[in-house]
Amino acid sequence: MRAPSRRFAPLLALVAGAACAVGPDYETPVTPVADEWQSAVAMEMAPDEPDIVVWWEQFDDPLLTDLVRRAELQNLSLRIAVARVAEARATRGIAKGDLYPDLVLTGAYSYAKISENSPTGQIITGSGAEIEPQEQWETSASSFWEIDLFGRVR
């Protein structure tokens, strides 16, 4: 039997994505939470209850205890974790950037006028000529693309 063609993959992805869509009558459920659950007093344990903060120590497994301690020491805050994900995505984008053409567009503008109070300006205005401003526009474009014939970039 023939394997499905790759040209049907986008259609299959579109159908799968449409199947996951939520209908127009969806409403976010409202879940009431008791006030005593939200208070800080409810978070404190009674003295006769076991300490669930170190629940893994009940197993008397030094490897598990070591793993939990290392996880506590190496745990990052949410902001640092998000920054690392963004950094990884940027690094991936840089690495995949060689697969596509590189296009560079530049532009520059300059405006210059000789002062009438300068020695050159006095010579020009003394001869009856008017000092005209000098404007310069500059644009350039360049493109580069290395065709990956032998898979060096991939």
Tab-separated table of C-alpha atoms in Angstrom, residues 63-114:
chain	number	residue	atom	x	y	z
A	63	LEU	CA	18.694	8.859	45.830
A	64	LEU	CA	15.178	10.334	45.811
A	65	THR	CA	16.108	12.777	48.568
A	66	ASP	CA	19.223	13.807	46.641
A	67	LEU	CA	17.199	14.325	43.440
A	68	VAL	CA	14.617	16.471	45.229
A	69	ARG	CA	17.323	18.579	46.900
A	70	ARG	CA	19.112	19.100	43.556
A	71	ALA	CA	15.817	20.067	41.922
A	72	GLU	CA	15.214	22.624	44.692
A	73	LEU	CA	18.675	24.122	44.216
A	74	GLN	CA	18.476	24.250	40.425
A	75	ASN	CA	14.867	25.419	40.171
A	76	LEU	CA	14.567	28.715	38.321
A	77	SER	CA	11.964	31.363	38.668
A	78	LEU	CA	9.300	31.603	35.996
A	79	ARG	CA	10.814	34.727	34.441
A	80	ILE	CA	14.208	33.099	34.016
A	81	ALA	CA	12.578	30.006	32.515
A	82	VAL	CA	10.613	32.129	30.021
A	83	ALA	CA	13.780	34.047	29.149
A	84	ARG	CA	15.623	30.789	28.503
A	85	VAL	CA	12.830	29.567	26.220
A	86	ALA	CA	12.993	32.846	24.285
A	87	GLU	CA	16.775	32.536	24.104
A	88	ALA	CA	16.516	28.975	22.783
A	89	ARG	CA	14.009	30.073	20.140
A	90	ALA	CA	16.283	32.917	19.073
A	91	THR	CA	19.268	30.577	18.897
A	92	ARG	CA	17.239	28.167	16.781
A	93	GLY	CA	16.242	31.049	14.506
A	94	ILE	CA	19.880	32.026	14.073
A	95	ALA	CA	20.855	28.435	13.330
A	96	LYS	CA	18.065	28.026	10.767
A	97	GLY	CA	18.740	31.442	9.269
A	98	ASP	CA	21.442	30.047	6.988
A	99	LEU	CA	18.829	28.029	5.128
A	100	TYR	CA	17.199	31.162	3.714
A	101	PRO	CA	18.462	34.049	1.574
A	102	ASP	CA	20.080	36.958	3.385
A	103	LEU	CA	18.776	40.363	2.287
A	104	VAL	CA	20.322	43.611	3.500
A	105	LEU	CA	18.782	47.013	2.768
A	106	THR	CA	20.466	50.226	3.887
A	107	GLY	CA	19.705	53.872	3.506
A	108	ALA	CA	21.312	57.154	4.529
A	109	TYR	CA	20.582	60.866	4.282
A	110	SER	CA	22.836	63.814	5.022
A	111	TYR	CA	22.294	67.577	4.971
A	112	ALA	CA	25.127	70.086	5.093
A	113	LYS	CA	25.390	73.834	4.635
A	114	ILE	CA	28.466	76.032	4.864
